[in-house]
Short mmCIF file of C-alpha atoms in Angstrom, two decimals:
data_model
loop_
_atom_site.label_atom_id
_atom_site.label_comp_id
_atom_site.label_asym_id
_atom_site.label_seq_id
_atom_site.Cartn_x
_atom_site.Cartn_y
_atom_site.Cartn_z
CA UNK A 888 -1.90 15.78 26.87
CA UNK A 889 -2.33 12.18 26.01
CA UNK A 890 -3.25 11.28 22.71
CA UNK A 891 -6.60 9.43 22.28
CA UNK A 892 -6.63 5.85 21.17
CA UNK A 893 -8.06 4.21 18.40
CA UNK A 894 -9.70 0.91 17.06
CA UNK A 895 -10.79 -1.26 14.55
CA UNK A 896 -11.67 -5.08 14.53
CA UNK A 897 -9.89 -7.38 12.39
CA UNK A 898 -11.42 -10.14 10.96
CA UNK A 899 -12.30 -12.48 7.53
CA UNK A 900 -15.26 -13.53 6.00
CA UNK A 901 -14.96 -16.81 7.04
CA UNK A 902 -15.67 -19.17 9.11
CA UNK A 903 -12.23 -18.81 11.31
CA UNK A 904 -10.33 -15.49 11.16
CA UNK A 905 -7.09 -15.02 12.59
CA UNK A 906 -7.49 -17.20 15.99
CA UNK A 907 -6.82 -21.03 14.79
CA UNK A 908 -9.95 -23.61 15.94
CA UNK A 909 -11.81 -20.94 17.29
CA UNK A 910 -14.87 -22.96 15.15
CA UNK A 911 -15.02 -25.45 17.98
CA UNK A 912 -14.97 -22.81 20.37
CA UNK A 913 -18.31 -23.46 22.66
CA UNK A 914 -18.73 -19.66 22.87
CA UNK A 915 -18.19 -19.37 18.48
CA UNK A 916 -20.84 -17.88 16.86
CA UNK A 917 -23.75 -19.37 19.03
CA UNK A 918 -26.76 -18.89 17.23
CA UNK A 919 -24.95 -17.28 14.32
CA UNK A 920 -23.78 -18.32 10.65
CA UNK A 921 -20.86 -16.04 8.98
CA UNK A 922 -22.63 -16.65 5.98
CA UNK A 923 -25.63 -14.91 7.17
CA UNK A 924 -26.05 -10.93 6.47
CA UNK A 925 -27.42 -10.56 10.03
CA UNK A 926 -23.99 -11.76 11.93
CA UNK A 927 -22.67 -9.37 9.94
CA UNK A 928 -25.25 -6.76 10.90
CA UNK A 929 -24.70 -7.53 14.34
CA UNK A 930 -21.20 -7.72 14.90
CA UNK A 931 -20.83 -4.23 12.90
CA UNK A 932 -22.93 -2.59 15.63
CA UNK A 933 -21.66 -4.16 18.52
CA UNK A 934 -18.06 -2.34 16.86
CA UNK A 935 -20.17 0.87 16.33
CA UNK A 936 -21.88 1.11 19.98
CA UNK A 937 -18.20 0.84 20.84
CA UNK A 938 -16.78 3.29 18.71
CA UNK A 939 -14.56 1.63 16.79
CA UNK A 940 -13.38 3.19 13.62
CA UNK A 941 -13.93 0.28 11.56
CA UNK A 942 -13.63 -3.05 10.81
CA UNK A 943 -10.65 -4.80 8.91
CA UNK A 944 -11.15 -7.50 6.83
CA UNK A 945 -7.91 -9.28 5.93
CA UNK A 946 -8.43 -11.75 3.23
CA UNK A 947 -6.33 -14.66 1.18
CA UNK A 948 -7.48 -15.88 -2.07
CA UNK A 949 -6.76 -19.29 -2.11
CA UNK A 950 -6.34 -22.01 0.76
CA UNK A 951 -2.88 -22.49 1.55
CA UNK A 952 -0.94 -25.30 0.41
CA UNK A 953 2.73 -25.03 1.21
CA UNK A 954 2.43 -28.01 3.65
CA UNK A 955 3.08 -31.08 2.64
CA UNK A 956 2.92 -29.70 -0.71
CA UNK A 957 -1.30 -29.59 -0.27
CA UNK A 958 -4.06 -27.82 0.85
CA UNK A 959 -5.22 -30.52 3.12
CA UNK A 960 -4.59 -29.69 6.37
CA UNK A 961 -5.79 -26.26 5.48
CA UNK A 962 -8.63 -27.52 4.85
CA UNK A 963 -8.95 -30.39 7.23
CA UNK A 964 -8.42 -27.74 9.80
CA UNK A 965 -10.38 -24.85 8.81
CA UNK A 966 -6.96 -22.70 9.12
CA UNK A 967 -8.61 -19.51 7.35
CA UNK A 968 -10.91 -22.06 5.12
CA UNK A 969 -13.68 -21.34 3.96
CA UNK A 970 -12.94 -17.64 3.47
CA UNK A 971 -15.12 -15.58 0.97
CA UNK A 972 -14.85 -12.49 -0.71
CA UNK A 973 -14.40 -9.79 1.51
CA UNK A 974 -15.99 -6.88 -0.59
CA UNK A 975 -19.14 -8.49 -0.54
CA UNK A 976 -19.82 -7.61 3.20
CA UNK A 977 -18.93 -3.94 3.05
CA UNK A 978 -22.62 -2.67 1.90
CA UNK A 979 -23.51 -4.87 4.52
CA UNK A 980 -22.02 -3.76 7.20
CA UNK A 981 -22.04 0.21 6.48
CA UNK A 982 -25.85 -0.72 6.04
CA UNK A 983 -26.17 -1.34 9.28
CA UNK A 984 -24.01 1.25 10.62
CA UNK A 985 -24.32 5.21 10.31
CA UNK A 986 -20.29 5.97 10.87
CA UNK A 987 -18.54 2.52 11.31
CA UNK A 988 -16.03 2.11 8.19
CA UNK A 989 -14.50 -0.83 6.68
CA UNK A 990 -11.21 -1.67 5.50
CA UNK A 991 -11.06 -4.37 2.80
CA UNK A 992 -8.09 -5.95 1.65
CA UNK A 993 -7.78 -6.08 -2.21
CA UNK A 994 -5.06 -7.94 -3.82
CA UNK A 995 -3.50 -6.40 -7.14
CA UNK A 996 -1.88 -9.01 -8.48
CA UNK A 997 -4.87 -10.78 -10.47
CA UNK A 998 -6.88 -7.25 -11.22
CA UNK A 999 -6.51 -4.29 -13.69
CA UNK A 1000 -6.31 -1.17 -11.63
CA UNK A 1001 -9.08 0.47 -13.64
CA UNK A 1002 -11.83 -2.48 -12.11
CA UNK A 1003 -10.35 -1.89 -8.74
CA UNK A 1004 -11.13 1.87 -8.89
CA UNK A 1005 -14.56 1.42 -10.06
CA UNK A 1006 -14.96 -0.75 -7.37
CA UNK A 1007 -13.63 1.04 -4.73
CA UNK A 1008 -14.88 4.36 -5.56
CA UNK A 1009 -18.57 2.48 -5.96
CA UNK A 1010 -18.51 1.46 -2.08
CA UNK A 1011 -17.37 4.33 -1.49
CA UNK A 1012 -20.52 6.27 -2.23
CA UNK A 1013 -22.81 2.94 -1.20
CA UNK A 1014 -20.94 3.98 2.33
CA UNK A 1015 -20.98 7.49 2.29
CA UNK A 1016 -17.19 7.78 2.56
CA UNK A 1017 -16.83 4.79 4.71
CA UNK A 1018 -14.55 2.63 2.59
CA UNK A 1019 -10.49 1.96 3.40
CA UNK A 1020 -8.38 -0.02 0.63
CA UNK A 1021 -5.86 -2.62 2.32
CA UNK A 1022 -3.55 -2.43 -0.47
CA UNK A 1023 -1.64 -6.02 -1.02
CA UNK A 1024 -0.20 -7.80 -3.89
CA UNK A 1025 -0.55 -11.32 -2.81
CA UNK A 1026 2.63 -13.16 -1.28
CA UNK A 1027 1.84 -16.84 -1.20
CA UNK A 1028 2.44 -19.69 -3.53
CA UNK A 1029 -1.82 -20.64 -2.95
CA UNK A 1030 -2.52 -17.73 -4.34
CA UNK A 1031 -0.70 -18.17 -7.83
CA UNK A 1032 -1.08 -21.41 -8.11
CA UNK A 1033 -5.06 -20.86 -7.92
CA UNK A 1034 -4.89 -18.15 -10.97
CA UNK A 1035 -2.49 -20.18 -12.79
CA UNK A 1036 0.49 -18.54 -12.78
CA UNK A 1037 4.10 -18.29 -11.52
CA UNK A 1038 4.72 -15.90 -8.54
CA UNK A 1039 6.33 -13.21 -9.14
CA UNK A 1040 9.65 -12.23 -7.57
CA UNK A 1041 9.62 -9.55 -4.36
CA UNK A 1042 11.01 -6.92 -6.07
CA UNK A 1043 9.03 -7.17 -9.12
CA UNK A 1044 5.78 -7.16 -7.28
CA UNK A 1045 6.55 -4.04 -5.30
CA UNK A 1046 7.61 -2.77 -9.03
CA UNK A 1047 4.40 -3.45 -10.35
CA UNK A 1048 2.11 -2.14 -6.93
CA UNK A 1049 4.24 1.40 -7.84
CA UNK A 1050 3.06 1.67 -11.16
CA UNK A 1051 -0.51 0.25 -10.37
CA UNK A 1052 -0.86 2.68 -7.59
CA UNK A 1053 -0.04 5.61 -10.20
CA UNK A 1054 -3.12 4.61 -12.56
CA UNK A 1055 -5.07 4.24 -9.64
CA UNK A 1056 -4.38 7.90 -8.48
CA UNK A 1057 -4.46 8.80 -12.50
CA UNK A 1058 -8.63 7.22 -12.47
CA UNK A 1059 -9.19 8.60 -9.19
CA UNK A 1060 -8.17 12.27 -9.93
CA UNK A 1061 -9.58 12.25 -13.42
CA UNK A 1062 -12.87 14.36 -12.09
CA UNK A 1063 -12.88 17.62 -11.65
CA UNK A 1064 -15.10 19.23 -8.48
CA UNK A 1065 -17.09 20.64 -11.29
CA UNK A 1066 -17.03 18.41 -13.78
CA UNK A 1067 -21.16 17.27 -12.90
CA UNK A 1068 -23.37 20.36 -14.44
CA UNK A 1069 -26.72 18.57 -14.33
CA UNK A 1070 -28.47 20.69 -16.21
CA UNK A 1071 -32.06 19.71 -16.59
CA UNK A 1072 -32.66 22.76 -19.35
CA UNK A 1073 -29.69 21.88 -21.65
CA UNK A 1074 -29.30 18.46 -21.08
CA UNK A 1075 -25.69 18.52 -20.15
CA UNK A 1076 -24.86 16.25 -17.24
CA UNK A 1077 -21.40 16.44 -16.95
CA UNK A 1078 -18.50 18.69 -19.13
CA UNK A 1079 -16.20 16.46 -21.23
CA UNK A 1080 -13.60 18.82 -20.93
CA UNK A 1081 -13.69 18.47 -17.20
CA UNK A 1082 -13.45 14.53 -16.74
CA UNK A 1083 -9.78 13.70 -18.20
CA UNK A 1084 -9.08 10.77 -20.11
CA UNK A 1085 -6.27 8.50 -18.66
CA UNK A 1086 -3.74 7.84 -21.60
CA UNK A 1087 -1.36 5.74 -19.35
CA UNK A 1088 1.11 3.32 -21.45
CA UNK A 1089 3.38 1.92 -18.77
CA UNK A 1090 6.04 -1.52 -18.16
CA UNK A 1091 3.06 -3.86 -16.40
CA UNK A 1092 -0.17 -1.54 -17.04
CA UNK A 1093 -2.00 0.05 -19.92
CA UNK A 1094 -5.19 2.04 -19.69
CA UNK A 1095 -6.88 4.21 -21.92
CA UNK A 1096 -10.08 5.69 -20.88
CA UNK A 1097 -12.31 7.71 -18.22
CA UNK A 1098 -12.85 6.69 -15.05
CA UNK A 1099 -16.58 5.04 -15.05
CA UNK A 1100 -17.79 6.39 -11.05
CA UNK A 1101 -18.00 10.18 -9.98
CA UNK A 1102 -16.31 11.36 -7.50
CA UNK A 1103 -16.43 9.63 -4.08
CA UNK A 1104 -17.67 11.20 -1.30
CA UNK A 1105 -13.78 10.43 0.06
CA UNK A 1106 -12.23 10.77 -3.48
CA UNK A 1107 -10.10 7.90 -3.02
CA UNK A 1108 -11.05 5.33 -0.33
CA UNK A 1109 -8.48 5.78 2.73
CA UNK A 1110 -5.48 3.72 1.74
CA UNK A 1111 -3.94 1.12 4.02
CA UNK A 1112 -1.10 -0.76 4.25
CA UNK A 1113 1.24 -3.29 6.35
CA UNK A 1114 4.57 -2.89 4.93
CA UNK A 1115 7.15 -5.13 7.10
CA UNK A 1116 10.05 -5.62 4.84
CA UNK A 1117 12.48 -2.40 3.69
CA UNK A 1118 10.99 -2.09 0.96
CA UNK A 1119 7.32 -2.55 2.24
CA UNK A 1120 7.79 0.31 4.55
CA UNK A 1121 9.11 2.38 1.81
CA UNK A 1122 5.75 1.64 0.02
CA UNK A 1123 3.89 2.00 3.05
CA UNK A 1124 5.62 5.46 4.05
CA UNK A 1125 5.08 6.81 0.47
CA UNK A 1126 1.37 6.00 -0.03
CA UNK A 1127 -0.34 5.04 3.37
CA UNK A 1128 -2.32 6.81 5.42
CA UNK A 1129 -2.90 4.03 8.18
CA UNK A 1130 -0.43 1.08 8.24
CA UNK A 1131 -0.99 -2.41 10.27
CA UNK A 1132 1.94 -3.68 12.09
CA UNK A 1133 2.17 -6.86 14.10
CA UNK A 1134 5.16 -6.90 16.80
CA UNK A 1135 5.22 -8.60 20.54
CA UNK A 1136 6.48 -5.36 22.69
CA UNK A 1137 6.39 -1.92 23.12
CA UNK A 1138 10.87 -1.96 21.96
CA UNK A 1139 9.49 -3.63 18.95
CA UNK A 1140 6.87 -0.96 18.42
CA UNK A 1141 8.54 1.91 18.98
CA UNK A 1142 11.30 0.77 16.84
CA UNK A 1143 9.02 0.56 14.07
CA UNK A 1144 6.98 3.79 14.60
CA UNK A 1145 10.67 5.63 14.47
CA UNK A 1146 12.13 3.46 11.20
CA UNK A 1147 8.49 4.69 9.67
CA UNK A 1148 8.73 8.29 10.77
CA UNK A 1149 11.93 8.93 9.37
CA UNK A 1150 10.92 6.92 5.91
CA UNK A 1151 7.64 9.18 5.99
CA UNK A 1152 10.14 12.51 5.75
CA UNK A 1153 11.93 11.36 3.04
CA UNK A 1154 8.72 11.25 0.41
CA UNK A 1155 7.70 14.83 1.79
CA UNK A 1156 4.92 14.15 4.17
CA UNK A 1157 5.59 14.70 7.59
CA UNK A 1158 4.98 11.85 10.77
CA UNK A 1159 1.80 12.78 11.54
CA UNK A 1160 0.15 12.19 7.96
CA UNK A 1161 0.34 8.24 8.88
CA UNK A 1162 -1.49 6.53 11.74
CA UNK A 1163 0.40 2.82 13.08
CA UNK A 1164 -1.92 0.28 14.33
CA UNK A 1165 -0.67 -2.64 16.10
CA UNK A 1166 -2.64 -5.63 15.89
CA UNK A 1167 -3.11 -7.01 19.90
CA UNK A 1168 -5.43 -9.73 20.83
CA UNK A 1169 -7.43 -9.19 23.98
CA UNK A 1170 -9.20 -12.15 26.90
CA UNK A 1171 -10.98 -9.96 29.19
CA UNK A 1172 -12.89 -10.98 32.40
CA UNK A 1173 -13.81 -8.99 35.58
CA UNK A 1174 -11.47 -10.95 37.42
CA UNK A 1175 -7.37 -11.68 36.31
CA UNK A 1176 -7.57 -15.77 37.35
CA UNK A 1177 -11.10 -15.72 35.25
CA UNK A 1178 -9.24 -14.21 32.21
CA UNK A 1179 -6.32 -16.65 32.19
CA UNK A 1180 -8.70 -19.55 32.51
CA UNK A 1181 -10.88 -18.24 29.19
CA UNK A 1182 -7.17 -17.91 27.75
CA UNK A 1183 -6.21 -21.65 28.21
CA UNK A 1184 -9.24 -22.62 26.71
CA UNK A 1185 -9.00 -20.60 23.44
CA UNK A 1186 -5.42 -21.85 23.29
CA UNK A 1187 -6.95 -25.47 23.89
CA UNK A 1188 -8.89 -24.98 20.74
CA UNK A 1189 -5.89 -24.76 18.53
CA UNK A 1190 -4.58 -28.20 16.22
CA UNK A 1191 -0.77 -28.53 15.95
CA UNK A 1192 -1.24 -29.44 12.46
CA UNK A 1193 -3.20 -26.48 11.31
CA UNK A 1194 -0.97 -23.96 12.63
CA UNK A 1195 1.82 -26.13 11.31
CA UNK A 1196 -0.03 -25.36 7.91
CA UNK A 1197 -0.52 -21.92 8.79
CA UNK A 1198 3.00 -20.64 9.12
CA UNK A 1199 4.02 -23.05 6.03
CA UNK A 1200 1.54 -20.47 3.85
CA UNK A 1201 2.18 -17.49 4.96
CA UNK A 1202 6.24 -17.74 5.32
CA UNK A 1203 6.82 -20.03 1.88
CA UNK A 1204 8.63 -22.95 3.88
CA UNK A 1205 7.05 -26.73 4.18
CA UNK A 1206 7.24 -26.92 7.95
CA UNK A 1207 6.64 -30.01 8.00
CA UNK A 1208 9.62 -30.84 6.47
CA UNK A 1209 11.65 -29.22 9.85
CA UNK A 1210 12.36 -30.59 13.13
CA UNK A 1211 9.83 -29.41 15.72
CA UNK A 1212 11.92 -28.48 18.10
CA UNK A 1213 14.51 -26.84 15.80
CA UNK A 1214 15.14 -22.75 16.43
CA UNK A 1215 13.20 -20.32 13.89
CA UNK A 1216 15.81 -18.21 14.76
CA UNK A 1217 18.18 -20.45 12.47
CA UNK A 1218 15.46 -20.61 8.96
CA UNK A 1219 15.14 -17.96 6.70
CA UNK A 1220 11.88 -17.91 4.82
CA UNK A 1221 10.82 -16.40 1.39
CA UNK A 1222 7.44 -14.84 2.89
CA UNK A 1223 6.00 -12.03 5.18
CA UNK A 1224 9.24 -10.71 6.37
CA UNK A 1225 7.61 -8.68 9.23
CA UNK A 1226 5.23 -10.93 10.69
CA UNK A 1227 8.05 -13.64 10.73
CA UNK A 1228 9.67 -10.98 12.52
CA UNK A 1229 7.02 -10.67 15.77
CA UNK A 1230 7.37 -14.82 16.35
CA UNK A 1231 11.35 -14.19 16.08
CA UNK A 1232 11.03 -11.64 19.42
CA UNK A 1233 7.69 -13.19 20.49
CA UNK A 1234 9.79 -14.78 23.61
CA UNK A 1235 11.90 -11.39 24.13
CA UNK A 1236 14.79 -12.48 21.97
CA UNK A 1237 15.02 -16.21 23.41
CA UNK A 1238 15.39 -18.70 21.25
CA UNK A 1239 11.54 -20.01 19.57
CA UNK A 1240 11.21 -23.47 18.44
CA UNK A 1241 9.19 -24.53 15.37
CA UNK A 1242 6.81 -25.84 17.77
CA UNK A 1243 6.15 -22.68 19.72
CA UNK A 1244 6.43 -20.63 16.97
CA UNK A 1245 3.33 -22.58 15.54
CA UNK A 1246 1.14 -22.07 18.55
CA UNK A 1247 1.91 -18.52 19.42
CA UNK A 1248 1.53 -17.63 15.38
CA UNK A 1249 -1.83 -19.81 15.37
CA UNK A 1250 -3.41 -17.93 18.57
CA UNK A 1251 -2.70 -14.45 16.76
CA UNK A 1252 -0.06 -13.64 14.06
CA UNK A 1253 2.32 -13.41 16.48
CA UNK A 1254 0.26 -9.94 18.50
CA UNK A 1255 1.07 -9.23 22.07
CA UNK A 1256 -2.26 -11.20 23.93
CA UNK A 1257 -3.67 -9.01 26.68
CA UNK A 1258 -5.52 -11.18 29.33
CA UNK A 1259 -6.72 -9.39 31.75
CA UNK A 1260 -9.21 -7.60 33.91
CA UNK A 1261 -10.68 -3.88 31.77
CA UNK A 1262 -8.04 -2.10 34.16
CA UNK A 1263 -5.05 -4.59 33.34
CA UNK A 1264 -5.94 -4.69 29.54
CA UNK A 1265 -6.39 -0.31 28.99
CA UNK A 1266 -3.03 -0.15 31.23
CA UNK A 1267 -1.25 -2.18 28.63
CA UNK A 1268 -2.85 -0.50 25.54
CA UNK A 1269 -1.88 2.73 27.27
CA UNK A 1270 1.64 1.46 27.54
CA UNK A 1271 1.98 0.57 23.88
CA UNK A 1272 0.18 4.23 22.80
CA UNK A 1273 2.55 6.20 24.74
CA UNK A 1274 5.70 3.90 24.85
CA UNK A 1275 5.20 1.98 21.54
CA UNK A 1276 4.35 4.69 19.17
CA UNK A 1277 1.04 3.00 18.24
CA UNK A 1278 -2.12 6.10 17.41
CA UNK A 1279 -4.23 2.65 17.82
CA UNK A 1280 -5.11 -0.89 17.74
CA UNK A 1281 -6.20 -4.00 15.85
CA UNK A 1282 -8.43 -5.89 17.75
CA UNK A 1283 -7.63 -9.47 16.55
CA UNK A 1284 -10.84 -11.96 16.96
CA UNK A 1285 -10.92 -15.08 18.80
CA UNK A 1286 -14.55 -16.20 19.11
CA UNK A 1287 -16.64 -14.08 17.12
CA UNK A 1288 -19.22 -11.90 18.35
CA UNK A 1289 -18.24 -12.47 22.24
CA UNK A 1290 -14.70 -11.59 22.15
CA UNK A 1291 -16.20 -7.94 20.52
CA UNK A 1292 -18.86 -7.85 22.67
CA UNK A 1293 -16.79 -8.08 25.68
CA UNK A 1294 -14.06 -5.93 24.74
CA UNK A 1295 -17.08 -2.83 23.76
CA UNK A 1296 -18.76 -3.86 26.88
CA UNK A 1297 -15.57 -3.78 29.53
CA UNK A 1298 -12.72 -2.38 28.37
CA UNK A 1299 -14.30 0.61 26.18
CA UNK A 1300 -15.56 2.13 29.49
CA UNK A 1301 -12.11 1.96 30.86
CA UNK A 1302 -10.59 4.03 28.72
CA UNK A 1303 -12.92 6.29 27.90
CA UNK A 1304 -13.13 6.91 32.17
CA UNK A 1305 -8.95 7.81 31.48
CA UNK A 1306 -10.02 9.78 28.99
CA UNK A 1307 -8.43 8.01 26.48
CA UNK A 1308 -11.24 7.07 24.04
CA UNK A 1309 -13.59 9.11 22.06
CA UNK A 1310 -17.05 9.76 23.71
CA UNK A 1311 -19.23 10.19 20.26
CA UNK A 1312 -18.25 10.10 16.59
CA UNK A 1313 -17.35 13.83 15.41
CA UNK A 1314 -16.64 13.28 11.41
CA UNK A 1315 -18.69 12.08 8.47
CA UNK A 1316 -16.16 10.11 7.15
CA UNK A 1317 -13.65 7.10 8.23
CA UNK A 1318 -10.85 9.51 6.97
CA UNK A 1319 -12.74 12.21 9.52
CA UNK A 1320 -12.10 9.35 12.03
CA UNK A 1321 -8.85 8.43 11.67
CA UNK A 1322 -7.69 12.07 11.40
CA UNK A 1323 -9.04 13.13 15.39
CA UNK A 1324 -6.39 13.54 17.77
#
């Protein structure tokens, strides 16, 4: 029996998510301000009439400068800019929601794991056990050079998330079940002897002291991840429970879902303890000819320049400093290994020029784009469930809420008629959701 597919949007708090221009989009945000709580409101239920299992909210903490040595064209361009906090929105949108959860990315590298648990665990209850922790350390230069300090080598980052994952799981499991009396009579509230203290003296992190927020209703929010690189999907196979993946094909996918399945054996959990999303980006109409037409014009929206600024931050290489039409295939690049990976094989293997690379990377990180009719769309998500490996999808945004609304509208009703889509919400939890079958 075919296994039922899941989905999430995937977006920033920003003004432009992952879709480059989309700002000047006629059909962006029309009668709607990011900044506002009730776009936020809205868009979250939109997601929730359709089922999703939550939103995403990638994030970067500073505007990328590896162009040209500047943030300009960042800037100039809106390429991810302004972006604000993403934690901010989460009591906003599981206000609005009853079972809709949120995943929000949360870099280590600038915060003591002891704030991030008390944070975490805090929306946690705020959410009733609708909270997911996208678990990064932060990979480009912008980001350092905002907080004042050097970058820190690949290897000693993934170091460091190892041993900062430990104290989180330390804080985390600190409570016992029992550990809250609440005794009125006595005047006991909780039992000392029940709440441990964490005593941990390591090589990046010390911490000494209890964990400041009882137990979650989830314990520890649902932990996320997007490991591309060997290591990153050693990290990702030891300590995920949902992992993001961006590649252009179902060969690509299903290579991935098997390298991940046989790292997930080797730290004693079995294949099935780990869900794979694949980020895809969808353009749906009733009509095929009406679908490519609204595709053109998205791809219309996007500025050479900004993507060009784009893929210089989130690879580590000045791109402007390379021939346009020069092969990708022929740079190596210090950043995101495995989303430099889905523009390698975006053309099947052909050969991708700087140019193209830009333009397919600022349209969509690179994610297979589905433009279709409902039918043509839920065939090819089908394909990429059964083929690829993938238990579910990102739903990358282009113009924010339509492309949502659409998608919820159309293509939900597709798949749910193949009986490939939940009906109702079952769980209590976004760890309840991710765990049907």
């Amino acid at each position: 029996m075919s296994k039922n597919i899941h989905l999430l949007g995937f977006i920033q708090n920003g003004v432009n998510s992952h879709a480059t221009g989309m700002w000047r989009h006629p059909r962006d945000k029309v009668n709607w301000k990011f900044t506002d709580p009730e776009y936020w409101e809205h868009m979250a239920r939109v997601m929730e009439r359709g089922l999703f299992d939550g939103v995403f909210i990638a994030d970067e903490l500073a505007p990328y400068n590896t162009y040209q040595d500047s943030s300009d064209a960042t800037v100039k361009y809106a390429v991810q800019c302004p972006t604000h906090e993403p934690s901010t929105i989460v009591p906003i949108i599981t206000g609005a929601t009853e079972h809709l959860g949120v995943g929000v990315t949360l870099s280590t590298a600038f915060e003591h794991p002891y704030s991030m648990c008390r944070r975490l665990s805090s929306l946690d209850h705020l959410s009733g056990g609708r909270v997911a922790w996208n678990v990064v350390s932060s990979y480009s230069k912008s980001e350092w050079d905002a907080y004042g300090q050097e970058m820190a080598p690949r290897g000693d980052r993934y170091d460091r998330l190892e041993e900062y994952m430990e104290v989180c799981y330390k804080l985390w499991d600190s409570w016992e079940p029992d550990a809250i009396i609440a005794d009125a009579e006595s005047g006991v509230y909780a039992d000392p002897d029940k709440v441990a203290v964490v005593d941990h003296k390591g090589e990046y992190y010390q911490c000494r002291g209890r964990h400041f927020v009882a137990p979650s209703p989830q314990g520890r929010p649902v932990l996320w991840q997007a490991g591309g690189s060997p290591r990153g999907r050693d990290f990702a196979a030891k300590h995920a429970e949902a992992i993001f993946a961006v590649h252009p094909n179902i060969e690509r996918m299903k290579e991935y879902t098997s390298d991940l399945d046989a790292r997930v054996v080797t730290f004693d959990r079995a294949p099935g303890d780990v869900k794979y999303f694949f980020g895809v980006q969808t353009v749906v109409a009733e009509t095929h000819d009406e679908a490519v037409a609204k595709y053109e014009r998205i791809r219309s929206c996007i500025p050479l320049e900004g993507a060009l600024a784009w893929i210089s931050g989130h690879f580590g290489l000045d791109f402007s400093t390379i021939d346009l039409e020069d092969f990708v295939q022929d740079i190596e690049v210090p950043g995101i290994q495995g989303l430099f990976e889905s523009i390698l094989y975006a053309k099947g293997g052909e050969p991708v020029t700087v140019r193209e690379a830009a333009q397919i990377y600022a349209m969509g990180m690179g994610m297979p784009v589905l433009v279709g009719t409902p039918a043509e769309i839920a065939d090819q998500l089908e394909a990429y469930a059964d083929g690829g490996g993938a238990d579910g999808f990102m739903l990358i945004a282009t113009y924010t809420p339509g492309c949502y609304e659409e998608f919820v509208d159309m293509v939900v009703p597709e798949l749910q008629r193949r009986g490939r889509y939940r009906t109702q919400y079952t769980g209590a939890t976004l760890r309840d959701h991710l765990l049907e079958s």
